[in-house]
Amino acid sequence: MSTIETVARVVAEPSPFPKMTLRFTYNGDKALYTDYIVNAFQSRHPNVEVTIEPIPAADFNQKIFAMAAGATLPDAGWTSDARVMPFAENKVSIDMRPLADADPEPLFSDVYPAMQSLGEYNSGLYMVAWAADAPVMYFNKTMLQDAGVEPPPPEGWTVDEFLANLTKVAQPDKQIYGWYGNED
């Protein structure tokens, strides 16, 4: 059974949860997706109220680790593959492998193994991949030329060349920093 068929089964036959409140968190800019996910969940499980607790992206890891130390973690949350290992090692996330293995339907038959493996650590399952993305890099040729930097060759720059060349472009007094990378 595919994930789409599994979702269809859940929609057709929602499990009867008792009246409860779940806390859900996400980092920074995921409100649109979070609202969609929570609304879809609540339409199938009207007895479950979901309290959404966003955390600014810059503070996310620090806040999550503090919540773990204080035993005040939310019930669920949106995370990234970069957090799988540290969250698993520090008992911030639980291993969902036993839950996935206990389901009578195969949950990941239509998920690319490379994507699903992003949520695995030490044979455990700490994150379920929901989408793939394709990071893209682009550059402003004029800014490079004005700074005396040749555009990258077809094979690209090394990381060291990238950083050295874009440092030449930076003009912090004009709020030009050479590059911006979303490290989330």
GROMACS .gro file of C-alpha atoms in nm:
model
  184
    1MET     CA    1   0.000   0.000   0.000
    2SER     CA    2   0.142   0.339  -0.096
    3THR     CA    3   0.159   0.640   0.135
    4ILE     CA    4  -0.124   0.797  -0.064
    5GLU     CA    5  -0.336   0.486  -0.011
    6THR     CA    6  -0.244   0.485   0.358
    7VAL     CA    7  -0.351   0.849   0.392
    8ALA     CA    8  -0.675   0.768   0.207
    9ARG     CA    9  -0.737   0.481   0.451
   10VAL     CA   10  -0.682   0.712   0.748
   11VAL     CA   11  -0.916   0.974   0.601
   12ALA     CA   12  -1.184   0.714   0.533
   13GLU     CA   13  -1.148   0.546   0.871
   14PRO     CA   14  -1.023   0.796   1.126
   15SER     CA   15  -0.915   0.639   1.451
   16PRO     CA   16  -1.121   0.756   1.746
   17PHE     CA   17  -0.886   0.951   1.969
   18PRO     CA   18  -1.019   1.063   2.307
   19LYS     CA   19  -1.050   1.436   2.371
   20MET     CA   20  -0.696   1.565   2.412
   21THR     CA   21  -0.457   1.846   2.330
   22LEU     CA   22  -0.128   1.792   2.145
   23ARG     CA   23   0.153   2.043   2.127
   24PHE     CA   24   0.325   2.085   1.788
   25THR     CA   25   0.632   2.296   1.714
   26TYR     CA   26   0.823   2.404   1.408
   27ASN     CA   27   1.110   2.636   1.336
   28GLY     CA   28   1.062   2.976   1.188
   29ASP     CA   29   0.904   2.999   0.847
   30LYS     CA   30   0.695   2.683   0.819
   31ALA     CA   31   0.358   2.831   0.922
   32LEU     CA   32   0.184   2.771   0.589
   33TYR     CA   33   0.280   2.403   0.581
   34THR     CA   34   0.211   2.359   0.950
   35ASP     CA   35  -0.139   2.503   0.920
   36TYR     CA   36  -0.212   2.268   0.630
   37ILE     CA   37  -0.086   1.961   0.818
   38VAL     CA   38  -0.263   2.047   1.142
   39ASN     CA   39  -0.591   2.130   0.967
   40ALA     CA   40  -0.581   1.802   0.772
   41PHE     CA   41  -0.509   1.609   1.094
   42GLN     CA   42  -0.784   1.784   1.289
   43SER     CA   43  -1.040   1.727   1.014
   44ARG     CA   44  -0.992   1.352   1.069
   45HIS     CA   45  -0.952   1.373   1.446
   46PRO     CA   46  -1.189   1.643   1.573
   47ASN     CA   47  -1.140   1.536   1.936
   48VAL     CA   48  -0.775   1.638   1.918
   49GLU     CA   49  -0.691   2.003   1.968
   50VAL     CA   50  -0.347   2.097   1.840
   51THR     CA   51  -0.162   2.386   1.997
   52ILE     CA   52   0.099   2.522   1.758
   53GLU     CA   53   0.413   2.659   1.920
   54PRO     CA   54   0.651   2.814   1.663
   55ILE     CA   55   1.013   2.873   1.761
   56PRO     CA   56   1.226   3.127   1.572
   57ALA     CA   57   1.470   2.944   1.344
   58ALA     CA   58   1.775   3.108   1.500
   59ASP     CA   59   1.676   2.984   1.848
   60PHE     CA   60   1.532   2.645   1.753
   61ASN     CA   61   1.807   2.404   1.861
   62GLN     CA   62   1.884   2.592   2.182
   63LYS     CA   63   1.516   2.610   2.277
   64ILE     CA   64   1.450   2.244   2.194
   65PHE     CA   65   1.747   2.126   2.402
   66ALA     CA   66   1.634   2.349   2.692
   67MET     CA   67   1.282   2.207   2.666
   68ALA     CA   68   1.425   1.853   2.666
   69ALA     CA   69   1.630   1.931   2.979
   70GLY     CA   70   1.319   2.069   3.148
   71ALA     CA   71   1.096   1.780   3.031
   72THR     CA   72   0.867   2.026   2.851
   73LEU     CA   73   0.909   1.910   2.490
   74PRO     CA   74   0.608   1.933   2.260
   75ASP     CA   75   0.436   1.612   2.151
   76ALA     CA   76   0.543   1.645   1.787
   77GLY     CA   77   0.736   1.877   1.566
   78TRP     CA   78   0.877   1.957   1.229
   79THR     CA   79   1.250   1.906   1.207
   80SER     CA   80   1.524   1.855   0.951
   81ASP     CA   81   1.767   1.577   0.874
   82ALA     CA   82   2.053   1.782   1.020
   83ARG     CA   83   1.892   1.739   1.363
   84VAL     CA   84   1.828   1.364   1.349
   85MET     CA   85   2.160   1.254   1.502
   86PRO     CA   86   2.191   1.520   1.777
   87PHE     CA   87   1.824   1.488   1.873
   88ALA     CA   88   1.846   1.106   1.883
   89GLU     CA   89   2.171   1.103   2.080
   90ASN     CA   90   2.037   1.353   2.333
   91LYS     CA   91   1.698   1.181   2.373
   92VAL     CA   92   1.514   1.478   2.225
   93SER     CA   93   1.346   1.249   1.969
   94ILE     CA   94   1.213   0.900   2.026
   95ASP     CA   95   1.278   0.603   1.802
   96MET     CA   96   0.965   0.554   1.592
   97ARG     CA   97   1.094   0.232   1.432
   98PRO     CA   98   0.888   0.007   1.667
   99LEU     CA   99   0.572   0.200   1.575
  100ALA     CA  100   0.646   0.184   1.202
  101ASP     CA  101   0.730  -0.188   1.221
  102ALA     CA  102   0.408  -0.262   1.413
  103ASP     CA  103   0.187  -0.108   1.145
  104PRO     CA  104   0.032  -0.385   0.932
  105GLU     CA  105   0.069  -0.175   0.617
  106PRO     CA  106   0.413  -0.086   0.477
  107LEU     CA  107   0.447   0.285   0.548
  108PHE     CA  108   0.740   0.374   0.327
  109SER     CA  109   0.691   0.170   0.010
  110ASP     CA  110   0.661   0.486  -0.201
  111VAL     CA  111   0.936   0.688  -0.033
  112TYR     CA  112   1.276   0.695  -0.195
  113PRO     CA  113   1.517   0.503   0.031
  114ALA     CA  114   1.770   0.788   0.014
  115MET     CA  115   1.506   1.027   0.147
  116GLN     CA  116   1.385   0.793   0.419
  117SER     CA  117   1.740   0.721   0.530
  118LEU     CA  118   1.775   1.090   0.626
  119GLY     CA  119   1.553   1.018   0.926
  120GLU     CA  120   1.741   0.708   1.039
  121TYR     CA  121   2.020   0.686   1.293
  122ASN     CA  122   2.174   0.376   1.454
  123SER     CA  123   1.895   0.160   1.306
  124GLY     CA  124   1.631   0.385   1.461
  125LEU     CA  125   1.374   0.603   1.288
  126TYR     CA  126   1.372   0.958   1.424
  127MET     CA  127   1.221   1.156   1.139
  128VAL     CA  128   0.984   1.074   0.855
  129ALA     CA  129   1.072   1.243   0.529
  130TRP     CA  130   0.777   1.414   0.369
  131ALA     CA  131   0.931   1.588   0.067
  132ALA     CA  132   1.246   1.627  -0.135
  133ASP     CA  133   1.406   1.955  -0.216
  134ALA     CA  134   1.671   2.072  -0.455
  135PRO     CA  135   1.898   2.344  -0.321
  136VAL     CA  136   1.995   2.592  -0.589
  137MET     CA  137   2.278   2.840  -0.603
  138TYR     CA  138   2.286   3.139  -0.829
  139PHE     CA  139   2.515   3.439  -0.849
  140ASN     CA  140   2.514   3.796  -0.971
  141LYS     CA  141   2.772   3.816  -1.253
  142THR     CA  142   2.782   4.195  -1.241
  143MET     CA  143   2.863   4.202  -0.870
  144LEU     CA  144   3.138   3.945  -0.921
  145GLN     CA  145   3.286   4.137  -1.215
  146ASP     CA  146   3.266   4.468  -1.024
  147ALA     CA  147   3.466   4.305  -0.742
  148GLY     CA  148   3.722   4.167  -0.990
  149VAL     CA  149   3.608   3.808  -0.943
  150GLU     CA  150   3.573   3.575  -1.240
  151PRO     CA  151   3.248   3.377  -1.242
  152PRO     CA  152   3.290   3.014  -1.142
  153PRO     CA  153   3.410   2.775  -1.412
  154PRO     CA  154   3.167   2.507  -1.538
  155GLU     CA  155   3.298   2.258  -1.280
  156GLY     CA  156   3.234   2.515  -1.003
  157TRP     CA  157   3.446   2.644  -0.719
  158THR     CA  158   3.573   2.452  -0.420
  159VAL     CA  159   3.425   2.564  -0.088
  160ASP     CA  160   3.746   2.752  -0.010
  161GLU     CA  161   3.738   2.930  -0.348
  162PHE     CA  162   3.370   3.010  -0.299
  163LEU     CA  163   3.429   3.170   0.040
  164ALA     CA  164   3.743   3.357  -0.071
  165ASN     CA  165   3.576   3.497  -0.384
  166LEU     CA  166   3.256   3.601  -0.215
  167THR     CA  167   3.450   3.769   0.064
  168LYS     CA  168   3.583   3.997  -0.211
  169VAL     CA  169   3.225   4.091  -0.304
  170ALA     CA  170   3.121   4.170   0.054
  171GLN     CA  171   3.057   4.533   0.146
  172PRO     CA  172   2.901   4.519   0.493
  173ASP     CA  173   2.868   4.899   0.507
  174LYS     CA  174   2.628   4.866   0.210
  175GLN     CA  175   2.467   4.552   0.354
  176ILE     CA  176   2.623   4.334   0.084
  177TYR     CA  177   2.753   4.017   0.246
  178GLY     CA  178   2.863   3.809  -0.051
  179TRP     CA  179   2.630   3.519   0.012
  180TYR     CA  180   2.336   3.405   0.216
  181GLY     CA  181   2.285   3.044   0.303
  182ASN     CA  182   1.976   2.919   0.477
  183GLU     CA  183   2.138   2.681   0.723
  184ASP     CA  184   1.813   2.544   0.855
   0.00000   0.00000   0.00000
